Coordinates of C-alpha atoms and ligand atoms in Angstrom, one line a residue:
M14 CA 0.0 0.0 0.0
E15 CA 1.4 3.4 -1.0
K16 CA 1.0 6.3 1.4
I17 CA -0.1 9.8 0.4
S18 CA 0.3 13.0 2.3
V19 CA -2.6 15.0 3.8
E20 CA -1.8 17.9 1.4
D21 CA -1.8 15.7 -1.7
I22 CA -5.0 13.9 -0.9
Q23 CA -6.7 17.2 0.0
S24 CA -5.8 18.6 -3.4
L25 CA -6.7 15.4 -5.2
Y26 CA -10.3 15.6 -4.1
G27 CA -10.2 19.5 -4.0
I28 CA -11.0 19.6 -0.3
D29 CA -8.7 22.5 0.2
A30 CA -10.5 24.4 -2.5
W31 CA -14.2 23.8 -1.8
G32 CA -14.0 22.8 1.8
G33 CA -13.4 26.3 3.2
K34 CA -12.5 25.9 6.9
Y35 CA -15.2 23.3 7.4
F36 CA -13.7 20.1 5.9
S37 CA -10.2 18.6 6.1
V38 CA -8.3 15.3 6.5
S39 CA -6.6 14.0 9.6
E40 CA -3.1 12.5 9.7
E41 CA -4.8 9.1 10.1
G42 CA -6.6 9.7 6.8
D43 CA -10.1 10.3 8.2
L44 CA -12.4 13.1 6.9
L45 CA -12.9 15.8 9.5
V46 CA -15.6 18.4 9.9
S47 CA -15.0 21.6 11.9
P48 CA -18.5 22.9 12.5
V49 CA -17.2 25.9 14.4
E50 CA -14.6 26.6 11.8
K51 CA -11.7 26.0 14.0
R52 CA -9.0 23.5 13.0
G53 CA -8.4 21.1 15.8
E54 CA -12.0 21.4 17.0
S55 CA -13.3 18.8 14.7
V56 CA -15.6 15.8 14.3
N57 CA -14.3 12.6 12.9
V58 CA -16.9 11.5 10.4
K59 CA -15.9 7.8 10.4
K60 CA -16.1 7.6 14.2
I61 CA -19.7 9.0 14.1
V62 CA -20.7 6.4 11.5
Q63 CA -19.2 3.6 13.6
E64 CA -20.9 4.9 16.7
L65 CA -24.2 5.0 14.9
K66 CA -23.8 1.5 13.7
K67 CA -23.4 0.3 17.2
S68 CA -26.9 1.7 17.9
R69 CA -28.1 0.0 14.7
V70 CA -28.4 3.2 12.7
Q71 CA -26.9 2.1 9.4
T72 CA -25.9 3.8 6.2
P73 CA -27.1 5.5 4.1
V74 CA -27.2 8.3 6.6
L75 CA -27.5 12.0 6.4
L76 CA -25.3 13.9 8.9
R77 CA -26.3 17.4 9.8
F78 CA -24.2 20.0 11.6
P79 CA -26.4 22.7 12.9
Q80 CA -23.4 24.7 14.0
I81 CA -22.5 25.2 10.4
L82 CA -25.9 26.8 9.9
S83 CA -25.1 29.4 12.6
H84 CA -21.8 30.0 11.1
Q85 CA -23.1 30.7 7.7
V86 CA -25.8 33.0 9.0
S87 CA -23.2 35.0 10.9
R88 CA -20.9 35.0 8.0
L89 CA -23.5 36.6 5.8
C90 CA -24.7 39.1 8.4
K91 CA -21.1 40.1 9.2
A92 CA -20.4 40.7 5.6
F93 CA -23.3 43.1 5.3
D94 CA -22.5 44.8 8.7
H95 CA -19.1 45.4 7.4
A96 CA -20.3 46.8 4.1
I97 CA -22.8 49.1 5.9
R98 CA -20.1 50.6 8.0
E99 CA -17.6 50.8 5.2
F100 CA -20.0 52.8 2.9
S101 CA -21.8 54.7 5.7
Y102 CA -25.0 53.2 4.7
Q103 CA -28.0 54.7 6.6
E104 CA -30.1 51.7 7.1
Q105 CA -29.9 48.1 8.2
Y106 CA -29.7 44.7 6.6
S107 CA -31.7 41.6 7.5
P108 CA -31.7 38.1 6.0
V109 CA -34.8 36.3 5.2
F110 CA -34.6 32.5 4.8
P111 CA -36.6 31.1 1.8
I112 CA -37.9 28.0 3.4
K113 CA -38.3 26.1 0.1
V114 CA -34.6 25.7 0.2
N115 CA -34.9 23.5 3.3
Q116 CA -38.3 23.2 5.0
I117 CA -37.1 20.8 7.8
R118 CA -38.3 22.4 11.1
H119 CA -35.0 21.7 12.9
V120 CA -33.1 23.4 10.1
V121 CA -35.4 26.5 10.0
Q122 CA -35.3 26.7 13.8
S123 CA -31.5 26.6 14.0
L124 CA -31.4 29.4 11.4
L125 CA -33.9 31.5 13.3
Q126 CA -32.0 31.1 16.5
S127 CA -28.7 32.1 15.0
G128 CA -30.2 35.0 13.1
Y129 CA -32.2 36.4 16.0
S130 CA -30.1 39.4 16.6
H131 CA -30.2 40.3 12.9
N132 CA -34.0 39.9 12.7
L133 CA -33.8 36.9 10.4
G134 CA -37.2 36.4 8.9
L135 CA -38.8 33.8 6.5
E136 CA -39.7 33.8 2.9
V137 CA -42.5 31.5 1.8
G138 CA -43.6 30.5 -1.7
S139 CA -46.9 28.7 -1.0
K140 CA -49.8 28.5 1.4
P141 CA -48.5 25.5 3.3
E142 CA -45.1 27.1 3.7
L143 CA -46.8 30.3 5.0
M144 CA -48.8 28.2 7.5
A145 CA -45.6 26.5 8.7
S146 CA -43.9 29.8 9.2
L147 CA -46.8 31.2 11.2
G148 CA -46.2 28.5 13.7
M149 CA -42.6 29.5 14.3
E150 CA -41.2 32.2 16.7
L151 CA -39.7 35.1 14.8
P152 CA -38.0 38.2 16.2
K153 CA -40.4 41.2 16.6
D154 CA -39.1 43.2 13.6
A155 CA -38.5 40.2 11.3
L156 CA -40.4 40.0 8.1
T157 CA -42.5 37.1 6.7
I158 CA -42.4 37.5 3.0
C159 CA -45.0 35.8 0.9
N160 CA -44.1 35.0 -2.7
G161 CA -45.5 32.6 -5.2
F162 CA -48.9 32.2 -6.8
K163 CA -51.8 33.0 -4.4
D164 CA -55.5 32.2 -4.0
Q165 CA -57.9 34.0 -1.7
S166 CA -57.2 31.8 1.2
Y167 CA -53.4 32.5 0.9
F168 CA -54.3 36.2 1.3
E169 CA -56.5 35.3 4.3
M170 CA -53.6 33.4 5.9
A171 CA -51.3 36.4 5.4
S172 CA -53.9 38.6 7.0
L173 CA -54.2 36.2 9.9
G174 CA -50.4 36.5 10.3
A175 CA -50.8 40.3 10.3
S176 CA -53.5 40.0 13.0
M177 CA -51.0 38.0 15.1
G178 CA -48.7 41.0 15.0
R179 CA -46.4 39.6 12.4
N180 CA -44.8 41.8 9.7
V181 CA -46.3 39.8 6.9
V182 CA -45.5 41.2 3.4
V183 CA -47.6 39.9 0.5
V184 CA -45.5 40.3 -2.6
L185 CA -47.8 41.0 -5.5
E186 CA -46.6 38.9 -8.5
K187 CA -49.3 39.6 -11.1
P188 CA -52.0 42.2 -11.6
F189 CA -54.9 39.7 -10.9
E190 CA -53.7 39.5 -7.3
L191 CA -54.9 43.1 -6.9
E192 CA -58.5 41.8 -7.2
Q193 CA -57.9 39.3 -4.4
L194 CA -56.4 42.1 -2.3
M195 CA -59.6 44.1 -2.9
K196 CA -61.7 41.2 -1.7
L197 CA -59.7 40.9 1.4
K198 CA -60.0 44.7 2.1
K199 CA -63.8 44.5 1.6
S200 CA -64.1 41.6 4.1
G201 CA -62.7 44.0 6.7
A202 CA -59.8 41.7 7.5
V203 CA -56.5 43.2 8.7
L204 CA -54.3 44.1 5.7
P205 CA -50.8 42.7 5.5
W206 CA -48.0 44.8 4.3
L207 CA -47.5 44.7 0.5
G208 CA -44.6 44.3 -1.8
I209 CA -44.2 44.2 -5.5
R210 CA -42.0 41.8 -7.5
I211 CA -40.6 43.4 -10.5
K212 CA -39.4 41.9 -13.8
L213 CA -35.9 43.2 -14.5
Q214 CA -34.2 43.5 -17.8
A215 CA -31.1 42.1 -16.1
K216 CA -30.7 38.3 -16.0
G217 CA -28.7 36.0 -13.8
S218 CA -26.2 33.5 -15.0
G219 CA -25.8 29.8 -14.7
H220 CA -28.6 27.2 -14.7
W221 CA -31.3 29.4 -13.3
E222 CA -30.8 32.3 -15.7
K223 CA -34.4 32.1 -17.0
S224 CA -35.8 33.1 -13.6
G225 CA -34.8 36.7 -14.5
G226 CA -35.3 38.8 -17.6
Q227 CA -38.4 39.9 -19.4
A228 CA -39.5 36.4 -20.4
S229 CA -39.5 35.2 -16.8
K230 CA -42.6 33.6 -15.4
F231 CA -42.5 35.9 -12.3
G232 CA -43.0 39.5 -11.5
M233 CA -44.6 42.6 -13.0
T234 CA -43.5 44.6 -16.0
T235 CA -42.9 48.3 -15.7
I236 CA -46.4 49.2 -16.8
Q237 CA -48.0 46.7 -14.5
L238 CA -45.9 48.1 -11.6
L239 CA -47.1 51.7 -12.3
Q240 CA -50.7 50.6 -12.7
A241 CA -50.5 48.6 -9.5
I242 CA -49.2 51.6 -7.6
E243 CA -52.1 53.7 -9.1
F244 CA -54.6 51.0 -8.1
L245 CA -53.3 51.0 -4.5
R246 CA -53.4 54.8 -4.3
K247 CA -57.0 54.8 -5.7
H248 CA -58.1 52.3 -3.1
D249 CA -56.3 53.9 -0.2
M250 CA -53.8 51.1 0.3
L251 CA -50.6 52.7 -0.9
S252 CA -49.4 53.1 2.7
Q253 CA -49.3 49.3 2.9
L254 CA -46.8 49.1 0.1
K255 CA -43.4 48.6 1.9
L256 CA -41.2 46.6 -0.3
L257 CA -39.8 46.2 -3.8
H258 CA -38.7 42.7 -4.6
F259 CA -36.8 40.9 -7.4
H260 CA -35.0 37.6 -7.8
I261 CA -32.9 36.7 -10.8
G262 CA -32.4 33.0 -10.1
S263 CA -30.4 30.7 -7.9
Q264 CA -26.7 30.1 -8.0
V265 CA -25.8 33.3 -10.0
T266 CA -22.3 32.5 -11.0
E267 CA -21.1 35.9 -12.1
I268 CA -20.9 39.0 -9.8
R269 CA -21.4 41.4 -12.7
K270 CA -24.9 40.0 -13.3
I271 CA -25.8 40.6 -9.7
K272 CA -24.4 44.1 -9.9
S273 CA -26.4 45.1 -12.9
A274 CA -29.6 43.6 -11.5
I275 CA -29.1 45.7 -8.3
K276 CA -28.4 48.8 -10.3
E277 CA -31.6 48.4 -12.2
A278 CA -33.7 47.6 -9.2
A279 CA -32.3 50.4 -7.1
R280 CA -33.1 52.8 -9.9
I281 CA -36.7 51.6 -10.0
Y282 CA -36.9 51.9 -6.2
A283 CA -35.6 55.5 -6.4
K284 CA -38.1 56.5 -9.1
I285 CA -41.1 55.1 -7.3
R286 CA -40.0 56.0 -3.8
K287 CA -40.7 59.6 -4.7
N288 CA -44.4 58.8 -5.0
A289 CA -44.8 55.8 -2.9
I290 CA -43.1 57.0 0.2
G291 CA -44.0 54.0 2.3
I292 CA -41.6 51.8 0.4
D293 CA -38.6 51.4 2.7
Y294 CA -37.4 47.9 2.0
I295 CA -35.5 46.7 -1.1
D296 CA -35.5 42.9 -1.3
V297 CA -32.7 41.6 -3.5
G298 CA -33.9 38.0 -3.6
G299 CA -31.7 34.9 -3.5
G300 CA -29.0 33.9 -5.9
L301 CA -26.0 34.2 -3.7
G302 CA -24.1 31.2 -5.0
V303 CA -21.9 28.4 -3.5
D304 CA -18.5 27.3 -4.8
Y305 CA -19.1 23.6 -5.0
D306 CA -16.0 22.8 -7.0
G307 CA -13.7 25.3 -5.4
S308 CA -12.6 26.8 -8.8
K309 CA -13.8 30.4 -8.0
T310 CA -15.0 30.7 -11.6
S311 CA -18.3 31.4 -13.3
S312 CA -18.8 27.7 -14.2
D313 CA -22.2 26.3 -13.1
A314 CA -20.7 24.6 -10.0
S315 CA -18.9 27.7 -8.8
V316 CA -19.1 31.4 -8.3
N317 CA -16.6 34.1 -9.2
Y318 CA -17.1 36.1 -6.0
T319 CA -17.2 35.8 -2.2
V320 CA -19.9 36.5 0.3
K321 CA -18.0 39.7 1.3
E322 CA -17.8 40.9 -2.3
Y323 CA -21.5 40.2 -2.7
A324 CA -22.5 42.2 0.3
N325 CA -20.2 45.1 -0.6
D326 CA -21.6 45.3 -4.1
V327 CA -25.3 45.2 -2.9
V328 CA -24.8 47.9 -0.3
Y329 CA -22.5 50.1 -2.4
T330 CA -24.7 50.0 -5.5
I331 CA -27.9 50.7 -3.7
A332 CA -26.3 53.6 -1.8
E333 CA -24.8 55.1 -5.0
V334 CA -28.1 55.1 -6.9
C335 CA -30.1 56.5 -3.9
E336 CA -27.6 59.3 -3.5
S337 CA -27.7 60.3 -7.2
E338 CA -31.6 60.3 -7.0
H339 CA -31.7 62.0 -3.6
V340 CA -33.9 59.4 -2.0
P341 CA -33.4 57.8 1.5
H342 CA -31.5 54.5 1.7
P343 CA -33.9 51.6 2.0
K344 CA -33.6 48.7 4.5
I345 CA -32.0 45.8 2.7
I346 CA -33.4 42.3 2.7
S347 CA -31.8 39.3 1.0
E348 CA -33.4 35.9 0.5
S349 CA -30.2 33.9 0.5
G350 CA -31.1 30.2 0.9
R351 CA -28.5 28.1 -0.8
A352 CA -25.6 30.0 0.7
L353 CA -26.9 29.5 4.3
V354 CA -27.8 25.8 4.2
T355 CA -25.7 24.0 1.6
H356 CA -22.7 23.2 3.8
H357 CA -24.5 21.9 6.8
S358 CA -25.2 18.3 5.7
M359 CA -23.6 15.4 4.0
L360 CA -24.8 12.0 2.8
I361 CA -22.8 8.9 3.7
F362 CA -23.2 5.5 2.2
D363 CA -21.3 2.3 2.0
V364 CA -19.8 0.9 -1.2
R365 CA -20.7 -2.8 -1.8
D366 CA -18.7 -3.8 -4.8
Q367 CA -16.4 -2.6 -7.5
I368 CA -17.5 -3.9 -10.9
S369 CA -14.7 -3.8 -13.4
E370 CA -14.4 -4.9 -17.0
S371 CA -10.7 -5.2 -16.7
H372 CA -10.1 -6.8 -13.3
S373 CA -11.7 -10.1 -14.1
Q374 CA -9.8 -13.4 -13.8
A375 CA -7.9 -14.7 -16.9
P376 CA -9.4 -17.6 -18.9
V377 CA -7.3 -20.8 -19.5
F378 CA -5.9 -20.8 -23.0
Q379 CA -5.3 -24.0 -25.0
N380 CA -2.5 -24.7 -27.5
K381 CA -4.9 -24.5 -30.4
E382 CA -7.3 -21.6 -30.3
S383 CA -9.6 -20.4 -32.9
Q384 CA -8.2 -18.1 -35.6
V385 CA -9.8 -14.9 -34.2
V386 CA -8.7 -15.7 -30.6
S387 CA -5.2 -16.5 -31.7
E388 CA -5.0 -13.2 -33.4
L389 CA -6.1 -11.3 -30.3
I390 CA -3.5 -13.3 -28.3
Y391 CA -0.9 -12.1 -30.7
I392 CA -2.0 -8.5 -30.4
N393 CA -2.1 -8.7 -26.7
E394 CA 1.4 -10.0 -26.5
N395 CA 2.9 -7.6 -29.0
I396 CA 1.2 -4.3 -28.4
S397 CA 3.7 -1.6 -27.3
V398 CA 4.2 2.1 -27.0
K399 CA 5.3 2.2 -30.6
N400 CA 2.4 0.4 -32.2
Y401 CA -0.5 0.8 -29.8
R402 CA -2.8 2.8 -32.1
E403 CA -2.6 0.5 -34.9
Y404 CA -2.7 -2.6 -32.8
Y405 CA -5.7 -1.3 -30.8
H406 CA -7.6 -0.6 -34.0
D407 CA -6.8 -4.2 -35.1
A408 CA -8.2 -5.4 -31.8
V409 CA -11.4 -3.5 -32.3
E410 CA -11.8 -5.1 -35.7
K411 CA -11.2 -8.6 -34.3
K412 CA -13.7 -8.0 -31.6
D413 CA -16.4 -7.2 -34.2
E414 CA -15.4 -10.3 -36.0
L415 CA -15.6 -12.3 -32.8
Y416 CA -19.2 -11.3 -32.3
S417 CA -20.2 -11.9 -35.9
L418 CA -18.7 -15.4 -35.9
F419 CA -20.4 -16.1 -32.6
N420 CA -23.8 -14.9 -33.8
L421 CA -23.4 -17.2 -36.9
G422 CA -22.9 -20.2 -34.6
M423 CA -19.2 -20.6 -35.6
L424 CA -17.7 -20.0 -32.2
D425 CA -18.2 -21.5 -28.8
I426 CA -19.2 -19.4 -25.8
E427 CA -15.8 -20.1 -24.3
D428 CA -14.2 -18.5 -27.4
R429 CA -16.4 -15.5 -26.9
A430 CA -15.3 -15.2 -23.3
K431 CA -11.6 -15.5 -24.2
G432 CA -12.0 -12.9 -27.0
E433 CA -13.7 -10.4 -24.7
W434 CA -11.2 -10.8 -22.0
L435 CA -8.3 -10.3 -24.5
Y436 CA -9.9 -7.2 -25.9
W437 CA -10.0 -5.5 -22.5
Q438 CA -6.4 -6.4 -21.8
I439 CA -5.4 -4.8 -25.0
A440 CA -7.5 -1.8 -24.3
I441 CA -5.8 -1.3 -20.9
K442 CA -2.4 -1.6 -22.5
A443 CA -3.4 0.9 -25.2
I444 CA -4.6 3.4 -22.7
R445 CA -1.4 3.0 -20.7
S446 CA 0.7 3.6 -23.9
S447 CA -1.4 6.5 -25.0
K448 CA -0.5 8.4 -21.8
T449 CA 3.2 8.5 -22.9
A450 CA 2.2 10.7 -25.8
K451 CA 2.2 14.5 -25.5
F452 CA -1.4 14.7 -26.5
V453 CA -3.7 11.9 -25.7
A454 CA -6.0 11.2 -28.7
D455 CA -9.7 11.6 -28.0
E456 CA -10.5 7.9 -28.7
F457 CA -8.2 6.8 -25.8
V458 CA -9.7 9.4 -23.5
E459 CA -13.1 8.1 -24.3
L460 CA -12.0 4.5 -24.0
E461 CA -10.6 5.2 -20.5
Q462 CA -13.9 6.6 -19.5
K463 CA -15.7 3.5 -20.6
M464 CA -13.3 1.4 -18.6
F465 CA -13.8 3.1 -15.2
D466 CA -15.0 0.7 -12.5
K467 CA -18.5 1.0 -11.3
A468 CA -18.7 1.2 -7.6
V469 CA -22.1 -0.1 -6.3
C470 CA -23.2 2.2 -3.6
N471 CA -26.0 1.7 -1.0
F472 CA -28.2 4.7 -1.7
S473 CA -30.6 6.2 -4.2
V474 CA -29.6 9.2 -6.3
F475 CA -33.3 10.0 -6.8
Q476 CA -34.0 10.1 -3.0
S477 CA -30.8 11.8 -1.8
I478 CA -29.3 13.9 -4.5
P479 CA -32.1 14.5 -7.0
D480 CA -30.4 17.5 -8.5
H481 CA -27.5 15.4 -9.8
W482 CA -30.0 13.4 -11.8
A483 CA -32.4 16.2 -12.8
I484 CA -30.0 19.1 -13.6
D485 CA -26.5 17.6 -13.5
Q486 CA -25.6 19.5 -10.4
L487 CA -22.2 18.6 -9.1
F488 CA -21.5 17.9 -5.5
P489 CA -18.1 17.1 -3.9
V490 CA -17.6 13.4 -3.2
V491 CA -14.9 12.0 -0.9
P492 CA -14.3 8.7 0.9
I493 CA -14.5 9.3 4.6
H494 CA -11.5 7.1 5.6
R495 CA -8.3 5.6 4.3
L496 CA -7.3 9.0 3.0
N497 CA -3.7 8.4 4.0
E498 CA -3.6 5.6 1.4
K499 CA -3.0 6.4 -2.3
P500 CA -6.2 5.6 -4.1
T501 CA -5.6 2.9 -6.8
R502 CA -9.0 2.6 -8.5
K503 CA -11.1 5.0 -10.5
A504 CA -14.8 4.6 -10.5
T505 CA -18.2 6.0 -11.3
L506 CA -20.8 5.5 -8.5
V507 CA -23.9 3.5 -9.3
D508 CA -26.8 3.5 -6.8
I509 CA -29.0 0.5 -6.0
T510 CA -32.1 1.6 -7.9
C511 CA -32.9 -0.3 -11.1
D512 CA -32.4 2.8 -13.2
S513 CA -29.3 3.5 -15.3
D514 CA -29.7 7.2 -14.5
G515 CA -29.1 6.3 -10.8
E516 CA -25.4 7.0 -11.1
I517 CA -22.9 9.7 -10.2
D518 CA -20.6 10.0 -13.2
K519 CA -19.4 13.6 -12.9
F520 CA -17.3 14.9 -10.1
V521 CA -16.0 18.3 -9.2
D522 CA -12.5 19.2 -10.3
L523 CA -10.6 22.5 -10.1
K524 CA -10.0 22.7 -13.8
D525 CA -12.7 20.6 -15.5
T526 CA -15.3 18.0 -14.6
K527 CA -13.9 14.6 -13.7
Y528 CA -15.6 11.5 -15.0
A529 CA -14.4 9.1 -12.3
L530 CA -13.7 9.3 -8.6
E531 CA -10.4 8.1 -7.2
M532 CA -11.1 5.3 -4.7
H533 CA -9.4 2.6 -2.8
E534 CA -9.5 -1.2 -3.4
L535 CA -12.2 -2.7 -1.3
V536 CA -11.0 -4.9 1.5
E537 CA -13.0 -8.1 2.2
G538 CA -15.0 -7.8 5.4
Q539 CA -14.3 -4.1 5.9
P540 CA -16.9 -1.5 5.0
Y541 CA -15.9 1.4 2.7
Y542 CA -17.7 4.6 3.2
V543 CA -18.1 7.6 0.8
A544 CA -19.6 11.0 1.5
V545 CA -21.4 13.3 -0.8
L546 CA -21.0 16.8 0.7
M547 CA -22.8 20.1 0.6
V548 CA -26.2 18.6 0.1
G549 CA -28.0 20.9 2.5
A550 CA -29.9 23.0 -0.1
Y551 CA -32.9 21.8 -2.0
Q552 CA -32.1 18.1 -1.8
D553 CA -34.0 17.3 1.3
T554 CA -37.5 17.7 -0.1
M555 CA -37.0 17.3 -3.8
G556 CA -36.1 13.6 -3.5
D557 CA -38.5 10.9 -4.5
L558 CA -39.2 7.2 -3.7
H559 CA -37.9 5.5 -6.8
N560 CA -37.9 1.7 -6.2
L561 CA -39.5 2.5 -2.8
F562 CA -36.3 3.7 -1.3
G563 CA -37.4 6.3 1.2
A564 CA -36.0 9.0 3.4
V565 CA -32.6 8.1 4.9
N566 CA -31.6 8.1 8.6
D567 CA -31.0 11.7 9.6
V568 CA -28.6 12.5 12.4
E569 CA -27.6 15.8 14.0
V570 CA -24.1 16.2 15.3
V571 CA -22.7 19.0 17.3
Y572 CA -19.2 19.7 18.6
D573 CA -19.1 20.6 22.3
E574 CA -16.4 20.8 24.9
G575 CA -13.8 19.0 22.9
K576 CA -16.0 16.2 21.5
A577 CA -18.6 15.3 19.0
I578 CA -22.1 14.7 20.3
I579 CA -24.8 12.9 18.5
K580 CA -27.7 15.2 19.3
S581 CA -30.6 13.5 17.6
V582 CA -31.4 10.6 15.4
K583 CA -34.4 10.5 13.1
R584 CA -34.9 7.1 11.6
G585 CA -35.5 6.9 7.9
D586 CA -38.6 5.5 6.3
T587 CA -39.2 1.8 6.9
I588 CA -40.3 -0.6 4.2
S589 CA -43.7 -0.4 5.7
D590 CA -43.7 3.4 5.4
T591 CA -42.7 3.5 1.8
M592 CA -45.2 0.8 0.8
Q593 CA -48.0 2.6 2.7
M594 CA -47.4 5.8 0.7
Y595 CA -48.4 4.0 -2.4
G596 CA -51.4 2.2 -1.0
Y597 CA -49.9 -1.1 0.2
E598 CA -51.3 -1.7 3.6
E599 CA -49.3 -3.9 5.8
E600 CA -52.3 -5.7 7.3
K601 CA -53.7 -6.6 4.0
L602 CA -50.4 -7.8 2.6
L603 CA -49.8 -10.0 5.6
A604 CA -53.2 -11.6 5.4
I605 CA -52.8 -12.4 1.7
V606 CA -49.3 -13.9 2.1
R607 CA -50.4 -15.9 5.2
N608 CA -53.3 -17.4 3.4
R609 CA -51.3 -18.2 0.3
L610 CA -48.6 -19.9 2.4
Q611 CA -51.2 -22.1 4.0
E612 CA -52.9 -23.0 0.7
V613 CA -49.7 -24.3 -1.0
G614 CA -49.5 -27.3 1.4
L615 CA -46.4 -26.5 3.5
S616 CA -46.2 -27.8 7.0
Q617 CA -47.5 -25.5 9.7
S618 CA -44.0 -24.8 11.0
E619 CA -42.6 -24.1 7.5
S620 CA -45.4 -21.8 6.7
D621 CA -45.1 -20.0 10.0
D622 CA -41.4 -19.6 9.6
L623 CA -41.7 -18.1 6.1
F624 CA -44.5 -15.8 7.3
E625 CA -42.5 -14.5 10.2
R626 CA -39.6 -13.7 7.8
Y627 CA -41.9 -11.7 5.6
K628 CA -43.5 -9.9 8.5
N629 CA -40.1 -9.1 10.1
Q630 CA -39.0 -7.1 7.1
F631 CA -41.7 -4.4 7.3
P632 CA -40.2 -2.3 10.1
R633 CA -36.8 -2.5 8.5
Y634 CA -34.8 0.0 6.4
P635 CA -35.4 -0.4 2.6
Y636 CA -31.7 0.0 1.8
L637 CA -29.3 -2.9 1.7
D638 CA -28.7 -4.5 5.1
S639 CA -25.3 -4.0 6.5
E640 CA -23.1 -7.1 5.9
D641 CA -21.6 -7.5 9.4
Ligands
LIG23 C1 -35.8 30.0 -4.6 C2 -35.9 31.4 -4.2 C3 -34.9 32.0 -3.4 C4 -33.7 31.3 -2.9 O1 -32.6 31.4 -3.8 P1 -31.1 30.9 -3.4 O2 -30.4 30.9 -4.6 O3 -31.3 29.5 -2.8 O4 -30.6 31.8 -2.4 C5 -35.1 33.3 -3.0 N1 -36.2 34.0 -3.4 C6 -37.1 33.5 -4.2 C7 -38.2 34.3 -4.6 C8 -37.0 32.2 -4.6 O5 -37.9 31.7 -5.4

């Protein structure tokens, strides 16, 4: 076994680039998390997994670090506080957490606690989200911002919030919502504050670019904005209008896109502020991105700016426009979701097998082989750095010939096996030789990609990292142990669903995307664990139950007084749970299976035994049982 240094392994997986101060590797080769961002005060992930296993909480498991949530909130608030001081800004900043990014109550509560002194509020995009938020304690001055498409009862719930003393802001998206507002007014209910979402000319960048711009599905055009203000004035509701809102999409990768959106929105604020003097909030929406690959570039998995730069640009730009227009500085709200929660959780699963085309056992050759097999033997023995291209091409031709002859009934299945095996040996040698050239030809790059191992991993992409499947989002992936050993295998990760899309075949890399993950050789009888990191935003509720694999075990870990503490364990769905969701009732299934077992004429004890086995599976985890 070859050793590798901490520095080298950290740069191999990019941990030093994307990990910030949260993630690192110990001298013993274990993945560490420093939830309070201090080196030395860290949680050893492997030890947590082992401890959980002792209490029969098996992988796949999601580990959450609520202290990371606090840290991210204070990082964002500090950046804005700093900018406000630096540019002598006259008003304050408050974050608002968009709960669609992670609705889990524990997560929202941790954020509310950490953001209390900054009046952290909530943004909701639907009636159920609004109802959830009304049941949470918010600071007195915090806002509850209501976005999304609304019906009359959504307006009523917002009014109910206002009656509770909450600062509820209903953001008007479309002109028809003014009619709903009128109905609410006529009913005599308490009116919430109002905001207007505007359509900017400016667009974001990256995957969610189409959330902004004139063609976006959200927000009012300029004429609609002016008419809405007129409508509110006419019906004596203009004093309720407090906020101007825009959102140009999530994970905006380029800072100049953010700057131009702010510039445009601030100008609109300034122009309407002169008539609608109640408007004293500007809400810059979400979009603050996360550097998943550590490259600090405008590629989709990265951002070319820091939180500090973002805060500086928002504050400076708004101040500049307001001063030139001689209007007061507004209070600033941002709806950063991804940036607050991404880092706080990681998924850990065990690897069950490494499937490899090229690592299979050699067949036994006879003295006299068929023509085509003999020719492949010759190529395999004589391929070299000098002739590899030509010899490899010959091998491809021979392989085609092998299959044709087999299909015509002219070769035995043993010949087919030998031929296939030889072809892969030749391919390995060709790839190795191709690497000695200055430029590796595309065909050998592609060939290598085809030959990566497939590591079979005990999880479901569809349940746990749906964005990888749906929108090709990249997440950092790292083994959680043995990181002091040099990895010797390269693999894509296939999940245990019966779906060929259930695979991670793209990995973060500083320069480019990698098509395989460096891994270690599995050791018989020893589990091998891999973590997918930075899955705290959007993944928790977007997952589905493909193949009836349900929610995974969910564990909170905190670092306190020198050690890691498992704070809470929420068991994942059982087989019974996931079946029930689709109409399979345990009682009915049990009755049918019991009857059937009795009918087929087994002895009573055999039938009882089989029935017990069936029944015992219901309360269990749908994922693969641990092997030890
Ligand atoms: C989704 C959404 C957000 C969150 O965006 P992030 O990029 O996660 O910060 C904020 N505001 C609105 C209106 C949204 O729809």
